[in-house]
Coordinates of N, CA, C and O in Angstrom, one line a residue:
X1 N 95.4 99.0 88.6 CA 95.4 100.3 87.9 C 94.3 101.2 88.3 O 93.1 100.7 88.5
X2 N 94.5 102.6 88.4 CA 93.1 102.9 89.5 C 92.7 104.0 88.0 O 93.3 104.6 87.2
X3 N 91.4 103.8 88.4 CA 90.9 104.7 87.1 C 89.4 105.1 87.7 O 88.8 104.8 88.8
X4 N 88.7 106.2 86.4 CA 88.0 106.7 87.1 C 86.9 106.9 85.6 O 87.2 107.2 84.5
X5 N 85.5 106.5 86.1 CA 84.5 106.0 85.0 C 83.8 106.8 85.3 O 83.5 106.8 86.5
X6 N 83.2 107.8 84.2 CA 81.8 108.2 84.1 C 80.9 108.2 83.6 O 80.8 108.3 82.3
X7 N 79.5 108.0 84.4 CA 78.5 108.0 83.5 C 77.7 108.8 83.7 O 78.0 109.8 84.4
X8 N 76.1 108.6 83.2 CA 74.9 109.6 82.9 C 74.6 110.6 82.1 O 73.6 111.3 82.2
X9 N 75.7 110.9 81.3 CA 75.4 111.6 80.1 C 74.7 111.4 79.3 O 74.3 110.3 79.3
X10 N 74.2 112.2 78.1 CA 73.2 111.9 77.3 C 72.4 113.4 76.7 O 72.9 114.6 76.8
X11 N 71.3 113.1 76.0 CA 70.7 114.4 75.5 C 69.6 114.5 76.4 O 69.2 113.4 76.8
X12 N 69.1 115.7 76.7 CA 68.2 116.0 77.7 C 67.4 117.6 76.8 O 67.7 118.3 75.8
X13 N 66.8 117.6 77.5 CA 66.2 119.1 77.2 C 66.2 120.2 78.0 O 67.0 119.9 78.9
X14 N 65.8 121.2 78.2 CA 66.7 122.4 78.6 C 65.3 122.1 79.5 O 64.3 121.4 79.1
X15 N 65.6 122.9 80.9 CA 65.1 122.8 82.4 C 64.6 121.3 83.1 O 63.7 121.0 83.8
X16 N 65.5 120.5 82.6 CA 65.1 119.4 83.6 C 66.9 119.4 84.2 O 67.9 120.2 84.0
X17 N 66.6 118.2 84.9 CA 68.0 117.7 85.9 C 69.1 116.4 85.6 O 68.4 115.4 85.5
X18 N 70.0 116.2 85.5 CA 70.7 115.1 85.6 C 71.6 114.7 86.2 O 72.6 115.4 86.1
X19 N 72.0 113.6 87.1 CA 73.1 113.5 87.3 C 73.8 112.6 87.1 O 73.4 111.5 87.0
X20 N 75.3 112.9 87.1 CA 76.3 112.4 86.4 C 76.8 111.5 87.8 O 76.5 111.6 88.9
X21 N 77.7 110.5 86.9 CA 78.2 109.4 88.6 C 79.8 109.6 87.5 O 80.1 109.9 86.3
X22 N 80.5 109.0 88.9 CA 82.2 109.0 88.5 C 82.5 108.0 89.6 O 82.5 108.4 90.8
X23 N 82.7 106.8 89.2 CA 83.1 105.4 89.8 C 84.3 105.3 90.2 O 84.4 104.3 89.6
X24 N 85.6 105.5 90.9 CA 86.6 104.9 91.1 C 87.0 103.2 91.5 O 86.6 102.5 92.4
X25 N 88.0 102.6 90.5 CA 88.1 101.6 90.2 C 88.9 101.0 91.8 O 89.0 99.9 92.3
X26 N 89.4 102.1 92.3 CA 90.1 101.7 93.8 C 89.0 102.4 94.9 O 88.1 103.2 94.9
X27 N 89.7 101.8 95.9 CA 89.0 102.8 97.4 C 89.2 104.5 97.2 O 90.2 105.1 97.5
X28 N 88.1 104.9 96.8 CA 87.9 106.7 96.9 C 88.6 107.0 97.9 O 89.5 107.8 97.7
X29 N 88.5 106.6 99.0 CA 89.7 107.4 100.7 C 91.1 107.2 99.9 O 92.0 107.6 100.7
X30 N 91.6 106.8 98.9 CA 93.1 107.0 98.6 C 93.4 108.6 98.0 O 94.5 109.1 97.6
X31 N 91.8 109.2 98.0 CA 92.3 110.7 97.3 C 91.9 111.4 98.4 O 91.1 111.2 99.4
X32 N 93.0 112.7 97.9 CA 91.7 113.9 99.3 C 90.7 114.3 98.5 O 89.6 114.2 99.1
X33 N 90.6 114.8 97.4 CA 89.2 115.6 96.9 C 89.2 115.0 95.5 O 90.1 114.7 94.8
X34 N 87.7 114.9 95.1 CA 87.1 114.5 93.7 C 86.6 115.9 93.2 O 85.8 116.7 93.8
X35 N 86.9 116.1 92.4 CA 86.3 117.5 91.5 C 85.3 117.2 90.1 O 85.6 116.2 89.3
X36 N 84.6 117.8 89.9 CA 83.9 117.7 88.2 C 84.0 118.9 88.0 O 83.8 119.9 88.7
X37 N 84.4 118.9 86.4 CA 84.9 119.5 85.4 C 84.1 119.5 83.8 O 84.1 118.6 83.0
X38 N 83.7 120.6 83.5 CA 83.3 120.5 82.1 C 84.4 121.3 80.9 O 85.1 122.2 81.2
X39 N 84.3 120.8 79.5 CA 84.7 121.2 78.4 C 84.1 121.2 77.5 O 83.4 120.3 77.3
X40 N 84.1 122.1 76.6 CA 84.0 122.4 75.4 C 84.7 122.7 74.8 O 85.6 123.3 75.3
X41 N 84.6 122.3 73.0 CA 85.8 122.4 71.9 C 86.1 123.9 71.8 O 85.3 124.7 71.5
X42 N 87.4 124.2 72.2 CA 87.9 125.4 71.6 C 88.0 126.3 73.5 O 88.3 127.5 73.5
X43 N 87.9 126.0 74.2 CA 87.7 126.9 75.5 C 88.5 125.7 76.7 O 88.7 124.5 76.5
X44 N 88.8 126.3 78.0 CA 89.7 125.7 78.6 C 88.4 124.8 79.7 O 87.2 125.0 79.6
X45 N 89.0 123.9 80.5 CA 88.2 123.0 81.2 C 88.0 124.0 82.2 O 88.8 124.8 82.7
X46 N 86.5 123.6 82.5 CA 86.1 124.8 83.8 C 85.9 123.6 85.0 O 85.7 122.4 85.0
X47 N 86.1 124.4 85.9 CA 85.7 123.8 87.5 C 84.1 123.9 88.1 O 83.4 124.9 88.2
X48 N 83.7 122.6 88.4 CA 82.3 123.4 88.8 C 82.2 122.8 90.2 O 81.4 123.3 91.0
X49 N 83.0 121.8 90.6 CA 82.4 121.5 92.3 C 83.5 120.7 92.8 O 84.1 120.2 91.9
X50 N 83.9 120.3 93.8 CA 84.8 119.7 94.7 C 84.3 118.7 95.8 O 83.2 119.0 96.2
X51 N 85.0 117.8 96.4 CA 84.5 117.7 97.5 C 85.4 116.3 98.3 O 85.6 115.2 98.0
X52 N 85.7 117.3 99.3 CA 87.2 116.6 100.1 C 86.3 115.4 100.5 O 85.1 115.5 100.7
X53 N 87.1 114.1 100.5 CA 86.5 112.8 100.6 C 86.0 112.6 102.3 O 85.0 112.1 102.7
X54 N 87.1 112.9 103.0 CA 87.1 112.4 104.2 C 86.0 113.0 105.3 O 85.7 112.6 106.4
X55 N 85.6 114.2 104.4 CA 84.8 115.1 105.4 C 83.5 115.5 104.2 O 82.6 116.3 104.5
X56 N 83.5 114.9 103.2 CA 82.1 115.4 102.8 C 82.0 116.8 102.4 O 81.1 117.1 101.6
X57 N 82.9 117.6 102.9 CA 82.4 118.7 102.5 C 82.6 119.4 100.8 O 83.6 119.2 100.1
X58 N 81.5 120.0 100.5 CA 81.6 119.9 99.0 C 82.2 121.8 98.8 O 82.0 122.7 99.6
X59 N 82.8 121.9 97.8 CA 83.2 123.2 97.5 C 82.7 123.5 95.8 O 82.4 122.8 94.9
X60 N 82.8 125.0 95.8 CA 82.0 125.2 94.5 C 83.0 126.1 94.2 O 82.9 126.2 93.0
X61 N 83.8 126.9 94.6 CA 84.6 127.9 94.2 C 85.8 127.5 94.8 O 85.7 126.7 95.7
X62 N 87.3 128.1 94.4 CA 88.5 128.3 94.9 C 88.4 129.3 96.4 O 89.5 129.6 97.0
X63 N 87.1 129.8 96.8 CA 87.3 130.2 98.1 C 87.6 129.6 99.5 O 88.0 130.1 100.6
X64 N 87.2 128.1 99.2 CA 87.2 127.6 100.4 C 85.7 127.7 101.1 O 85.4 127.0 102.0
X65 N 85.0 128.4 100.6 CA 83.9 128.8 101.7 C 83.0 127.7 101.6 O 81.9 127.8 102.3
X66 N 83.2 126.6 100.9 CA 82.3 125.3 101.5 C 80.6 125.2 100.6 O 80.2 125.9 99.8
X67 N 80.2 124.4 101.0 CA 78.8 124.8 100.3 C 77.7 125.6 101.3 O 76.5 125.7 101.2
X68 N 78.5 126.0 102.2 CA 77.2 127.3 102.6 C 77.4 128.3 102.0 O 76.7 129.3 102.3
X69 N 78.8 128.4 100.9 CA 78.8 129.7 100.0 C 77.6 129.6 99.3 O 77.7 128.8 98.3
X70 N 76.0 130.3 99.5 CA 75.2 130.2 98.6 C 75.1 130.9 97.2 O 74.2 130.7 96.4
X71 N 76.3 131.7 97.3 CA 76.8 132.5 95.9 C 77.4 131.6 95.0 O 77.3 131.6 93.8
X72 N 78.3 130.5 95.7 CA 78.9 129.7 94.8 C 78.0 128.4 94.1 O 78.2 127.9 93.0
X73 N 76.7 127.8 95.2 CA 76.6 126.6 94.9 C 76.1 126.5 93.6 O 76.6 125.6 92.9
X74 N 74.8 127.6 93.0 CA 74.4 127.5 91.9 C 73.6 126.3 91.2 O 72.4 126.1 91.5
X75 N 74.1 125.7 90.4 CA 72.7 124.7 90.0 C 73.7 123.3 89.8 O 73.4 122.3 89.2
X76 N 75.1 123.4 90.4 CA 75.7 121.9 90.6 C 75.2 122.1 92.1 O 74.8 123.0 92.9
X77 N 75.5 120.4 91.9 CA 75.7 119.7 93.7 C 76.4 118.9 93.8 O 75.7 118.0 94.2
X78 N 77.2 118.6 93.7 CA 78.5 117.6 94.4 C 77.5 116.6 95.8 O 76.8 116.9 96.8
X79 N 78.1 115.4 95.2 CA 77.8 114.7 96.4 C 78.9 113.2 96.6 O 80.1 113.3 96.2
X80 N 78.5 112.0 97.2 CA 79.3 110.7 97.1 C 79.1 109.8 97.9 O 79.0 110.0 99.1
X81 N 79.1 108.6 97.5 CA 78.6 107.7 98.3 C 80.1 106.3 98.5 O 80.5 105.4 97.7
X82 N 80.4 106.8 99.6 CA 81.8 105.9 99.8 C 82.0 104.6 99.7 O 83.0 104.1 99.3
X83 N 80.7 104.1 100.1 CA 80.6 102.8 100.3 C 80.6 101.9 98.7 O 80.7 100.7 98.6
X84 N 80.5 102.8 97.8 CA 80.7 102.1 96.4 C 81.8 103.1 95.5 O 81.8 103.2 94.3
X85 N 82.6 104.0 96.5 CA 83.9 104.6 95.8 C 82.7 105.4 94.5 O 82.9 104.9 93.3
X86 N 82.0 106.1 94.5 CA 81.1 106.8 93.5 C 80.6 108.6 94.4 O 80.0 108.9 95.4
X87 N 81.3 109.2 93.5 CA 80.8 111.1 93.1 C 79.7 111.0 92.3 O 79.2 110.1 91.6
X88 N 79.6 112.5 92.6 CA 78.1 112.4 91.9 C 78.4 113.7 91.6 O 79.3 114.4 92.1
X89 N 77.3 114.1 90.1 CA 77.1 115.6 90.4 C 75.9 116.0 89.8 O 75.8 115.6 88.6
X90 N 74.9 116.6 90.2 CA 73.9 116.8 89.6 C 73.5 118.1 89.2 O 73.6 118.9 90.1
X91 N 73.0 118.4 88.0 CA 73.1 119.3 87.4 C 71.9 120.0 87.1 O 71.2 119.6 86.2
X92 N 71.4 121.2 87.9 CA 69.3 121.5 87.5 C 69.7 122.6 87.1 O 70.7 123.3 87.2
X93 N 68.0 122.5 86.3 CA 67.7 123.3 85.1 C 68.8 124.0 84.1 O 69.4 125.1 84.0
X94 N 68.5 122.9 83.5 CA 69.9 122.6 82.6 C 69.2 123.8 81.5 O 68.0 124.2 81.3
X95 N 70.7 124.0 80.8 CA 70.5 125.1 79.7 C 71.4 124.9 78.5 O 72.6 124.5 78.7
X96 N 70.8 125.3 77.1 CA 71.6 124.5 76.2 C 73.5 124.9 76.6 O 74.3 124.1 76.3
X97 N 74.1 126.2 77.4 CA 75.4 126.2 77.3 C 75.7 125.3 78.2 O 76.9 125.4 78.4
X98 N 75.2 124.5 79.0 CA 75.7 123.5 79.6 C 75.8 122.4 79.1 O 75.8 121.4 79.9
X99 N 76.1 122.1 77.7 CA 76.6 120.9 76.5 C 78.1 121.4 76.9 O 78.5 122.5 76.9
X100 N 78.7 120.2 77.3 CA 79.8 120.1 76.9 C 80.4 118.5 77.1 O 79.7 117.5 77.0
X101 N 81.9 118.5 77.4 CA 81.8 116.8 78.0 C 82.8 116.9 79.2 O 84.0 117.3 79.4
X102 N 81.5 116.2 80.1 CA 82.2 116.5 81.7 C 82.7 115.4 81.9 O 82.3 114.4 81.3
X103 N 83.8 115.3 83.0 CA 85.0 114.8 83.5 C 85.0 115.2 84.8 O 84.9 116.3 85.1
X104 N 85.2 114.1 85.8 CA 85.8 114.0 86.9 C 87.3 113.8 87.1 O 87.9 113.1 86.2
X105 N 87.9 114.3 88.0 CA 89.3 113.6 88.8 C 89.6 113.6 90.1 O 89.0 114.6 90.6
X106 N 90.0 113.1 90.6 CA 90.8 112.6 91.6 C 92.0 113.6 91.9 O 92.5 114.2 90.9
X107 N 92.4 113.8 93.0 CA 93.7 114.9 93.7 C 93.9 113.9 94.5 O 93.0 113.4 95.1
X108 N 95.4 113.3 94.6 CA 95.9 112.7 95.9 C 96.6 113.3 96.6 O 97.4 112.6 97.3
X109 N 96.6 114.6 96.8 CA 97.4 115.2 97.7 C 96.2 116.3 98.3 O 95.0 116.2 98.0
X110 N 96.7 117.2 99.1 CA 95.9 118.7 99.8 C 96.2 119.6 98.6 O 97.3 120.0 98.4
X111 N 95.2 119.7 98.0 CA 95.1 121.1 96.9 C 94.6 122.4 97.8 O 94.1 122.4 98.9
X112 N 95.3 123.8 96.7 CA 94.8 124.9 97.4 C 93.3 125.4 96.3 O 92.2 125.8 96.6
X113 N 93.8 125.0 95.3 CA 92.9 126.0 94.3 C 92.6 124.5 93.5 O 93.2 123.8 92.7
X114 N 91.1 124.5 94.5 CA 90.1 123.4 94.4 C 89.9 123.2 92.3 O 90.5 122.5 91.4
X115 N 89.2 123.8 92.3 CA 89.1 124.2 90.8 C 89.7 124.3 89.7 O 89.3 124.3 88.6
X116 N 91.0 124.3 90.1 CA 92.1 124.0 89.2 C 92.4 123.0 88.4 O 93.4 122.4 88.9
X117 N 92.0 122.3 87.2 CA 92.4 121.1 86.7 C 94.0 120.9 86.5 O 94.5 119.9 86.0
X118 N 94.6 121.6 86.8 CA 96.0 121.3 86.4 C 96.5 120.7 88.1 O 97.7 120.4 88.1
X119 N 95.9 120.5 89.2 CA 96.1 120.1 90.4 C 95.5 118.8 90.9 O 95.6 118.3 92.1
X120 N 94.6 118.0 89.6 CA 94.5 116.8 89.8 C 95.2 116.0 89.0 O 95.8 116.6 88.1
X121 N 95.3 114.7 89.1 CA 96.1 113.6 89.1 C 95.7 112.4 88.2 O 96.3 111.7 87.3
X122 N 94.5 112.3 88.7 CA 93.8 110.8 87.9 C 92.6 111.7 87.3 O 92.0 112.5 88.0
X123 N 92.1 111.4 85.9 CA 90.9 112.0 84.9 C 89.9 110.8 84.8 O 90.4 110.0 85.5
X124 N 89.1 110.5 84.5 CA 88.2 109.7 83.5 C 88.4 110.4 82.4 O 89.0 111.4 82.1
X125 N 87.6 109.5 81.6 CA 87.5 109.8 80.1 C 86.3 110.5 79.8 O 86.1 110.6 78.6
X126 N 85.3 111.1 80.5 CA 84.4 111.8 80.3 C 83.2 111.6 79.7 O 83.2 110.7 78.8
X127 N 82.3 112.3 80.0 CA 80.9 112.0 79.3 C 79.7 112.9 78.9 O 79.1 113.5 79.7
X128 N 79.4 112.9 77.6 CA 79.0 114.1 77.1 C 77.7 114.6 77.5 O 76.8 113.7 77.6
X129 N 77.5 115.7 77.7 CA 75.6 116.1 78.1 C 75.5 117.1 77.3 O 76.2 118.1 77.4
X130 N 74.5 116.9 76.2 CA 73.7 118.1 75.0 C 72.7 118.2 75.4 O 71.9 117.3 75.6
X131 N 72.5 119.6 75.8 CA 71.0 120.0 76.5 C 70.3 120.7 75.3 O 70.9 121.7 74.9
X132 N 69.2 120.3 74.6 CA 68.6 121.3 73.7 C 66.9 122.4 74.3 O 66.1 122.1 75.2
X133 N 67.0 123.3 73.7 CA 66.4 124.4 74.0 C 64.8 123.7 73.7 O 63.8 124.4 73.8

């Protein structure tokens, strides 16, 4: 059953860093792209990073333009280490609207619109980060 675990959440204080891990319980090369995703109660899940498995390359927007869009990268970073099926995302200088509870997933097919949660497949259960001021 393939599933998808996250951790490193927690309470932090506002301008430090954290990063979050998203484990896949099977071989990561069974997806094309891992995405992280945050929510908060009452508002829709946002997109904050991408990154096609087989090539590394990480995306921050629905443009395609990769992470040398330096407009897009912002204060996520997408990353992953294959060899233990684990994404990453790390998150600097955090600020309290960055409380919410983030979620990774999984896409097994070629998505167009990276950022889209309605175009992945497999979720974790997510993990909360409260940044206080």
């Amino acid at each position: 059953q393939e599933q998808l675990v996250e951790s490193g959440g927690g309470s932090v204080r506002g301008g430090g860093s954290l990063t979050l891990s998203c484990t896949s319980s099977t071989s990561i090369f069974k997806y094309y792209y891992m995405g992280w995703f945050r929510q908060v109660p009452g508002k829709e899940r946002e997109g904050l990073a991408s990154i096609h498995i087989r090539s590394g390359r990480e995306y921050y927007d629905d443009s395609r333009q990769g992470r040398f869009s330096s407009s897009a990268k912002g204060r996520f970073s997408i990353s992953q280490n294959t060899a233990i099926n684990t994404t990453y995302l790390e998150i600097d200088n955090l600020r309290p609207e960055d409380t919410a509870m983030y979620y990774c997933a999984a896409a097994k097919k070629y998505i167009e619109s990276l950022l889209s949660s309605s175009v992945y497949d497999v979720w974790g259960q997510g993990t909360q980060v409260t940044v206080s001021s």
